[in-house]
CSV table of C-alpha atoms and ligand atoms in Angstrom, one decimal:
chain,number,residue,atom,x,y,z
A,1,UNK,CA,11.4,-64.1,-2.0
A,2,UNK,CA,14.1,-66.2,-3.4
A,3,UNK,CA,16.8,-63.8,-4.6
A,4,UNK,CA,18.6,-66.1,-7.1
A,5,UNK,CA,17.5,-65.2,-10.6
A,6,UNK,CA,15.8,-61.9,-9.6
A,7,UNK,CA,16.6,-58.4,-11.0
A,8,UNK,CA,17.4,-55.5,-8.7
A,9,UNK,CA,17.9,-51.8,-9.2
A,10,UNK,CA,19.9,-50.0,-6.5
A,11,UNK,CA,20.3,-46.3,-6.4
A,12,UNK,CA,23.4,-44.7,-4.9
A,13,UNK,CA,25.1,-48.0,-5.7
A,14,UNK,CA,28.4,-46.4,-6.6
A,15,UNK,CA,29.5,-46.1,-2.9
A,16,UNK,CA,28.8,-47.1,0.7
A,17,UNK,CA,25.6,-48.9,1.6
A,18,UNK,CA,24.4,-49.2,-2.0
A,19,UNK,CA,27.6,-50.8,-3.2
A,20,UNK,CA,27.5,-53.3,-0.4
A,21,UNK,CA,23.9,-54.2,-1.1
A,22,UNK,CA,24.7,-54.5,-4.8
A,23,UNK,CA,27.6,-56.9,-4.1
A,24,UNK,CA,25.5,-58.9,-1.7
A,25,UNK,CA,22.5,-59.3,-4.0
A,26,UNK,CA,24.8,-60.2,-6.9
A,27,UNK,CA,26.5,-62.9,-4.7
A,28,UNK,CA,23.0,-64.3,-3.9
A,29,UNK,CA,22.4,-64.7,-7.7
A,30,UNK,CA,20.5,-61.5,-8.6
A,31,UNK,CA,21.3,-59.4,-11.7
A,32,UNK,CA,21.9,-55.8,-10.6
A,33,UNK,CA,21.4,-52.4,-12.1
A,34,UNK,CA,23.8,-50.1,-10.4
A,35,UNK,CA,22.4,-46.5,-10.5
A,36,UNK,CA,24.4,-43.4,-9.4
A,37,UNK,CA,25.4,-39.9,-10.5
A,38,UNK,CA,29.0,-40.9,-9.8
A,39,UNK,CA,30.1,-42.7,-12.9
A,40,UNK,CA,33.5,-43.8,-11.6
A,41,UNK,CA,32.0,-45.2,-8.4
A,42,UNK,CA,29.3,-47.0,-10.4
A,43,UNK,CA,31.8,-48.5,-12.8
A,44,UNK,CA,33.9,-49.7,-9.8
A,45,UNK,CA,30.8,-51.4,-8.2
A,46,UNK,CA,30.1,-53.2,-11.5
A,47,UNK,CA,33.8,-54.2,-11.8
A,48,UNK,CA,33.8,-55.7,-8.3
A,49,UNK,CA,30.6,-57.6,-9.0
A,50,UNK,CA,31.7,-59.0,-12.4
A,51,UNK,CA,35.1,-60.0,-11.1
A,52,UNK,CA,33.3,-62.0,-8.4
A,53,UNK,CA,31.3,-63.8,-11.2
A,54,UNK,CA,28.1,-61.7,-10.8
A,55,UNK,CA,25.9,-59.8,-13.3
A,56,UNK,CA,25.6,-56.0,-13.2
A,57,UNK,CA,25.3,-53.0,-15.4
A,58,UNK,CA,25.8,-49.3,-14.6
A,59,UNK,CA,23.4,-46.5,-15.5
A,60,UNK,CA,24.1,-42.9,-14.7
A,61,UNK,CA,20.9,-41.7,-13.1
A,62,UNK,CA,20.1,-38.7,-11.0
A,63,UNK,CA,17.3,-39.9,-8.8
A,64,UNK,CA,15.7,-36.5,-8.7
A,65,UNK,CA,15.1,-36.6,-12.5
A,66,UNK,CA,11.9,-38.4,-13.6
A,67,UNK,CA,13.5,-39.2,-17.0
A,68,UNK,CA,16.6,-40.7,-15.4
A,69,UNK,CA,14.6,-42.7,-12.9
A,70,UNK,CA,12.4,-44.1,-15.7
A,71,UNK,CA,15.5,-45.0,-17.8
A,72,UNK,CA,17.1,-46.7,-14.7
A,73,UNK,CA,14.1,-48.9,-14.2
A,74,UNK,CA,13.7,-49.6,-17.9
A,75,UNK,CA,17.4,-50.8,-17.9
A,76,UNK,CA,16.3,-53.6,-15.6
A,77,UNK,CA,13.7,-54.9,-18.0
A,78,UNK,CA,15.7,-54.2,-21.2
A,79,UNK,CA,18.9,-55.8,-20.0
A,80,UNK,CA,17.7,-58.5,-17.6
A,81,UNK,CA,14.0,-59.0,-18.6
A,82,UNK,CA,12.2,-58.0,-15.4
A,83,UNK,CA,12.2,-55.9,-12.3
A,84,UNK,CA,11.8,-57.6,-8.9
A,85,UNK,CA,13.7,-55.5,-6.4
A,86,UNK,CA,14.2,-51.7,-5.9
A,87,UNK,CA,16.6,-50.4,-3.2
A,88,UNK,CA,15.9,-46.7,-3.0
A,89,UNK,CA,19.1,-45.8,-1.3
A,90,UNK,CA,20.8,-42.7,-2.8
A,91,UNK,CA,20.9,-40.0,-0.2
A,92,UNK,CA,22.8,-36.9,1.1
A,93,UNK,CA,23.1,-35.0,4.4
A,94,UNK,CA,22.7,-31.3,4.6
A,95,UNK,CA,26.3,-30.8,5.5
A,96,UNK,CA,27.8,-27.7,7.1
A,97,UNK,CA,26.3,-25.2,7.8
A,98,UNK,CA,23.2,-27.0,8.8
A,99,UNK,CA,19.8,-25.6,9.7
A,100,UNK,CA,19.1,-22.6,9.8
A,101,UNK,CA,22.2,-21.4,8.0
A,102,UNK,CA,22.0,-23.8,5.1
A,103,UNK,CA,20.9,-22.1,1.9
A,104,UNK,CA,17.3,-22.7,0.8
A,105,UNK,CA,18.6,-24.6,-2.3
A,106,UNK,CA,20.7,-26.9,-0.2
A,107,UNK,CA,18.1,-28.0,2.2
A,108,UNK,CA,15.5,-28.3,-0.6
A,109,UNK,CA,18.0,-30.6,-2.4
A,110,UNK,CA,18.2,-32.8,0.7
A,111,UNK,CA,14.4,-33.2,0.7
A,112,UNK,CA,14.4,-33.7,-3.0
A,113,UNK,CA,16.9,-36.6,-2.9
A,114,UNK,CA,16.2,-38.2,0.5
A,115,UNK,CA,12.4,-38.0,0.4
A,116,UNK,CA,10.9,-37.0,-3.0
A,117,UNK,CA,13.1,-39.2,-5.1
A,118,UNK,CA,12.4,-42.3,-3.0
A,119,UNK,CA,8.7,-41.6,-3.4
A,120,UNK,CA,9.2,-41.2,-7.1
A,121,UNK,CA,11.2,-44.4,-7.4
A,122,UNK,CA,8.4,-46.3,-5.7
A,123,UNK,CA,5.8,-44.6,-7.8
A,124,UNK,CA,7.6,-45.6,-11.1
A,125,UNK,CA,8.6,-49.1,-10.0
A,126,UNK,CA,5.3,-50.3,-8.5
A,127,UNK,CA,3.4,-50.5,-11.9
A,128,UNK,CA,6.3,-52.4,-13.5
A,129,UNK,CA,6.5,-54.8,-10.5
A,130,UNK,CA,2.7,-55.3,-10.5
A,131,UNK,CA,2.7,-56.4,-14.1
A,132,UNK,CA,5.6,-58.8,-13.4
A,133,UNK,CA,3.6,-60.4,-10.5
A,134,UNK,CA,5.0,-58.5,-7.5
A,135,UNK,CA,8.3,-57.4,-6.0
A,136,UNK,CA,10.1,-55.9,-3.0
A,137,UNK,CA,11.1,-52.3,-2.3
A,138,UNK,CA,13.5,-51.3,0.4
A,139,UNK,CA,14.0,-47.6,1.2
A,140,UNK,CA,17.1,-46.5,3.0
A,141,UNK,CA,15.8,-44.3,5.8
A,142,UNK,CA,17.9,-43.8,9.0
A,143,UNK,CA,17.7,-43.9,12.8
A,144,UNK,CA,17.6,-40.1,12.2
A,145,UNK,CA,14.0,-40.7,10.9
A,146,UNK,CA,12.9,-42.5,14.1
A,147,UNK,CA,14.6,-40.4,16.7
A,148,UNK,CA,15.4,-36.6,17.0
A,149,UNK,CA,18.5,-35.7,15.0
A,150,UNK,CA,19.5,-32.2,16.3
A,151,UNK,CA,22.7,-32.2,14.1
A,152,UNK,CA,20.7,-32.2,10.9
A,153,UNK,CA,16.9,-31.6,11.3
A,154,UNK,CA,16.4,-31.4,7.6
A,155,UNK,CA,17.9,-34.8,7.0
A,156,UNK,CA,15.9,-36.1,10.0
A,157,UNK,CA,12.7,-34.7,8.5
A,158,UNK,CA,13.3,-36.3,5.1
A,159,UNK,CA,14.1,-39.7,6.7
A,160,UNK,CA,11.1,-39.5,9.0
A,161,UNK,CA,9.0,-38.9,5.9
A,162,UNK,CA,10.4,-42.0,4.3
A,163,UNK,CA,9.7,-44.1,7.4
A,164,UNK,CA,6.1,-43.0,7.5
A,165,UNK,CA,5.7,-43.3,3.7
A,166,UNK,CA,6.9,-46.9,3.9
A,167,UNK,CA,4.6,-47.7,6.8
A,168,UNK,CA,1.6,-46.0,5.2
A,169,UNK,CA,2.0,-47.5,1.8
A,170,UNK,CA,2.2,-51.1,2.9
A,171,UNK,CA,-1.4,-52.0,2.5
A,172,UNK,CA,-1.7,-50.5,-1.0
A,173,UNK,CA,1.5,-52.1,-2.1
A,174,UNK,CA,0.6,-55.5,-0.5
A,175,UNK,CA,-2.6,-55.6,-2.6
A,176,UNK,CA,-0.2,-55.5,-5.6
A,177,UNK,CA,2.0,-58.2,-4.2
A,178,UNK,CA,4.7,-55.6,-3.5
A,179,UNK,CA,6.4,-55.5,-0.1
A,180,UNK,CA,7.7,-52.1,0.9
A,181,UNK,CA,10.0,-51.9,3.9
A,182,UNK,CA,12.7,-49.5,5.1
A,183,UNK,CA,16.1,-49.9,6.8
A,184,UNK,CA,17.1,-47.4,9.5
A,185,UNK,CA,20.8,-47.6,10.1
A,186,UNK,CA,22.7,-46.0,12.9
A,187,UNK,CA,26.0,-44.3,11.9
A,188,UNK,CA,27.8,-46.3,9.2
A,189,UNK,CA,31.4,-46.0,8.1
A,190,UNK,CA,30.9,-44.7,4.5
A,191,UNK,CA,32.2,-41.8,2.5
A,192,UNK,CA,29.1,-39.8,3.5
A,193,UNK,CA,30.0,-40.0,7.2
A,194,UNK,CA,33.8,-39.6,6.7
A,195,UNK,CA,33.2,-36.4,4.7
A,196,UNK,CA,30.7,-35.2,7.3
A,197,UNK,CA,33.1,-35.7,10.2
A,198,UNK,CA,35.9,-34.1,8.3
A,199,UNK,CA,33.8,-31.0,7.5
A,200,UNK,CA,32.5,-30.8,11.1
A,201,UNK,CA,36.0,-31.0,12.5
A,202,UNK,CA,37.2,-28.3,10.0
A,203,UNK,CA,34.4,-26.0,11.1
A,204,UNK,CA,35.4,-26.4,14.7
A,205,UNK,CA,32.7,-28.9,15.9
A,206,UNK,CA,33.9,-31.7,18.1
A,207,UNK,CA,33.8,-34.9,16.2
A,208,UNK,CA,30.5,-36.5,16.8
A,209,UNK,CA,31.3,-40.0,15.5
A,210,UNK,CA,30.5,-42.7,18.0
A,211,UNK,CA,33.1,-45.1,19.1
A,212,UNK,CA,31.4,-48.0,17.3
A,213,UNK,CA,30.5,-47.4,13.7
A,214,UNK,CA,28.5,-49.9,11.7
A,215,UNK,CA,29.9,-51.4,8.5
A,216,UNK,CA,28.1,-51.1,5.2
A,217,UNK,CA,27.9,-54.9,4.9
A,218,UNK,CA,25.8,-55.0,8.1
A,219,UNK,CA,23.2,-52.7,6.4
A,220,UNK,CA,23.4,-54.9,3.2
A,221,UNK,CA,22.5,-57.9,5.4
A,222,UNK,CA,19.5,-56.1,6.8
A,223,UNK,CA,18.3,-55.0,3.3
A,224,UNK,CA,18.6,-58.6,2.0
A,225,UNK,CA,16.6,-59.8,5.0
A,226,UNK,CA,13.9,-57.3,4.2
A,227,UNK,CA,13.9,-58.4,0.6
A,228,UNK,CA,13.9,-62.1,1.3
A,229,UNK,CA,11.5,-62.4,4.2
A,230,UNK,CA,8.0,-62.6,2.8
A,231,UNK,CA,6.4,-61.9,6.2
A,232,UNK,CA,7.8,-58.4,6.4
A,233,UNK,CA,5.4,-55.6,5.1
A,234,UNK,CA,5.7,-51.9,5.9
A,235,UNK,CA,8.3,-52.4,8.6
A,236,UNK,CA,11.3,-50.4,9.6
A,237,UNK,CA,14.5,-52.3,10.5
A,238,UNK,CA,16.7,-50.4,12.9
A,239,UNK,CA,20.3,-51.4,12.6
A,240,UNK,CA,22.5,-50.7,15.6
A,241,UNK,CA,26.0,-52.0,16.5
A,242,UNK,CA,24.2,-54.4,18.9
A,243,UNK,CA,22.2,-55.8,16.0
A,244,UNK,CA,19.1,-55.3,13.9
A,245,UNK,CA,15.6,-54.9,15.3
A,246,UNK,CA,12.3,-54.8,13.4
A,247,UNK,CA,9.9,-51.9,14.3
A,248,UNK,CA,6.3,-52.7,13.2
A,249,UNK,CA,4.2,-49.7,12.5
A,250,UNK,CA,1.4,-49.1,15.1
A,251,UNK,CA,-2.0,-49.0,13.4
A,252,UNK,CA,-3.6,-45.5,13.3
A,253,UNK,CA,-6.3,-45.1,16.0
A,254,UNK,CA,-9.7,-46.4,14.8
A,255,UNK,CA,-8.1,-48.0,11.6
A,256,UNK,CA,-8.4,-51.6,10.5
A,257,UNK,CA,-5.0,-53.3,11.0
B,1,NAD,N1,26.4,-43.6,6.5
B,1,NAD,C1,25.5,-43.5,7.4
B,1,NAD,O1,25.8,-43.3,8.6
B,1,NAD,C2,24.0,-43.6,7.1
B,1,NAD,C3,23.1,-43.8,8.2
B,1,NAD,C4,21.8,-43.9,7.9
B,1,NAD,C5,21.3,-43.8,6.7
B,1,NAD,N2,22.2,-43.6,5.7
B,1,NAD,C6,21.6,-43.5,4.3
B,1,NAD,O2,22.2,-44.5,3.5
B,1,NAD,C7,22.1,-44.1,2.1
B,1,NAD,C8,23.5,-44.3,1.5
B,1,NAD,O3,24.4,-43.5,2.2
B,1,NAD,P1,26.0,-43.9,2.3
B,1,NAD,O4,26.3,-43.7,3.7
B,1,NAD,O5,26.2,-45.2,1.6
B,1,NAD,O6,26.6,-42.7,1.5
B,1,NAD,P2,27.6,-42.6,0.3
B,1,NAD,O7,27.8,-41.1,0.2
B,1,NAD,O8,28.7,-43.5,0.5
B,1,NAD,O9,26.7,-43.1,-0.9
B,1,NAD,C9,25.6,-42.4,-1.5
B,1,NAD,C10,25.6,-42.5,-3.0
B,1,NAD,O10,24.5,-41.8,-3.4
B,1,NAD,C11,24.8,-41.2,-4.6
B,1,NAD,N3,23.9,-40.1,-4.9
B,1,NAD,C12,23.8,-38.9,-4.3
B,1,NAD,N4,22.9,-38.1,-4.8
B,1,NAD,C13,22.4,-38.8,-5.9
B,1,NAD,C14,21.4,-38.5,-6.9
B,1,NAD,N5,20.8,-37.4,-6.9
B,1,NAD,N6,21.1,-39.5,-7.8
B,1,NAD,C15,21.8,-40.7,-7.7
B,1,NAD,N7,22.8,-41.0,-6.9
B,1,NAD,C16,23.1,-40.1,-5.9
B,1,NAD,C17,26.3,-40.7,-4.4
B,1,NAD,O11,26.9,-40.4,-5.6
B,1,NAD,C18,26.8,-41.9,-3.6
B,1,NAD,O12,27.4,-42.8,-4.5
B,1,NAD,C19,21.7,-42.6,2.1
B,1,NAD,O13,20.3,-42.6,1.9
B,1,NAD,C20,21.9,-42.2,3.6
B,1,NAD,O14,21.1,-41.1,4.0
B,1,NAD,C21,23.5,-43.5,5.9
């Protein structure tokens, strides 16, 4: 997919990975809908894009709300005339205390944002993209969805759900000319991680941050590759400090490829 002239919606674009992807897509010539619950963060992302000569608009949207999610996608068509790209990216970690001490409402919120809202975003965007002739969806999963994540099993479960949702949805989406892929970053230097490390240290845990953190721009590069490369369907892209690696889903036993 040629990114120039396309219209993208990015959730959680008021910070970290979402902001980096928004900036990168705008630099490549896409018009960007910056969606977030954080109004100040979203406004800052738009300011950065506009001052670099790009096109962006902010909408306050809680991705767990169907109404907000519909409005966020409608903003793309109302403001920029179409919807080609969705980066389902907003996410949270369980925080401290983690499982099993985290309150029921807290861990349900993690599943709601990190798994259910990404499914809902895809569910709402796919019909709009289909009418427009196709599109590309990238879900931000995590390495925590591919490998055990003892520090936050709830987060790991949500992200594993997104990985399998992405892999499993690919044939259905491809029939509608929509490519669905996910990016699985290692640990990235963003406010989410900085807050997590701070809280862990305060609670007496030893800091778990690895010596080599990824930068949000490295994840934005991977997202743009997943959007741009028309040969990628239903893939996960791991992003480690040593570089990105595509993981193709294994077909289920007895299934057609
Ligand atoms: N930072 C990492 O190490 C890392 C690694 C792997 C995956 N991820 C994933 O990357 C994504 C982005 O994380 P980040 O590190 O950039 O974090 P971040 O905290 O910097 O950004 C997340 C953004 O999502 C927004 N958000 C949270 N809940 C929302 C909601 N209900 N509706 C709309 N927006 C909401 C926040 O306001 C924030 O602006 C998340 O899905 C996260 O799980 C992060």
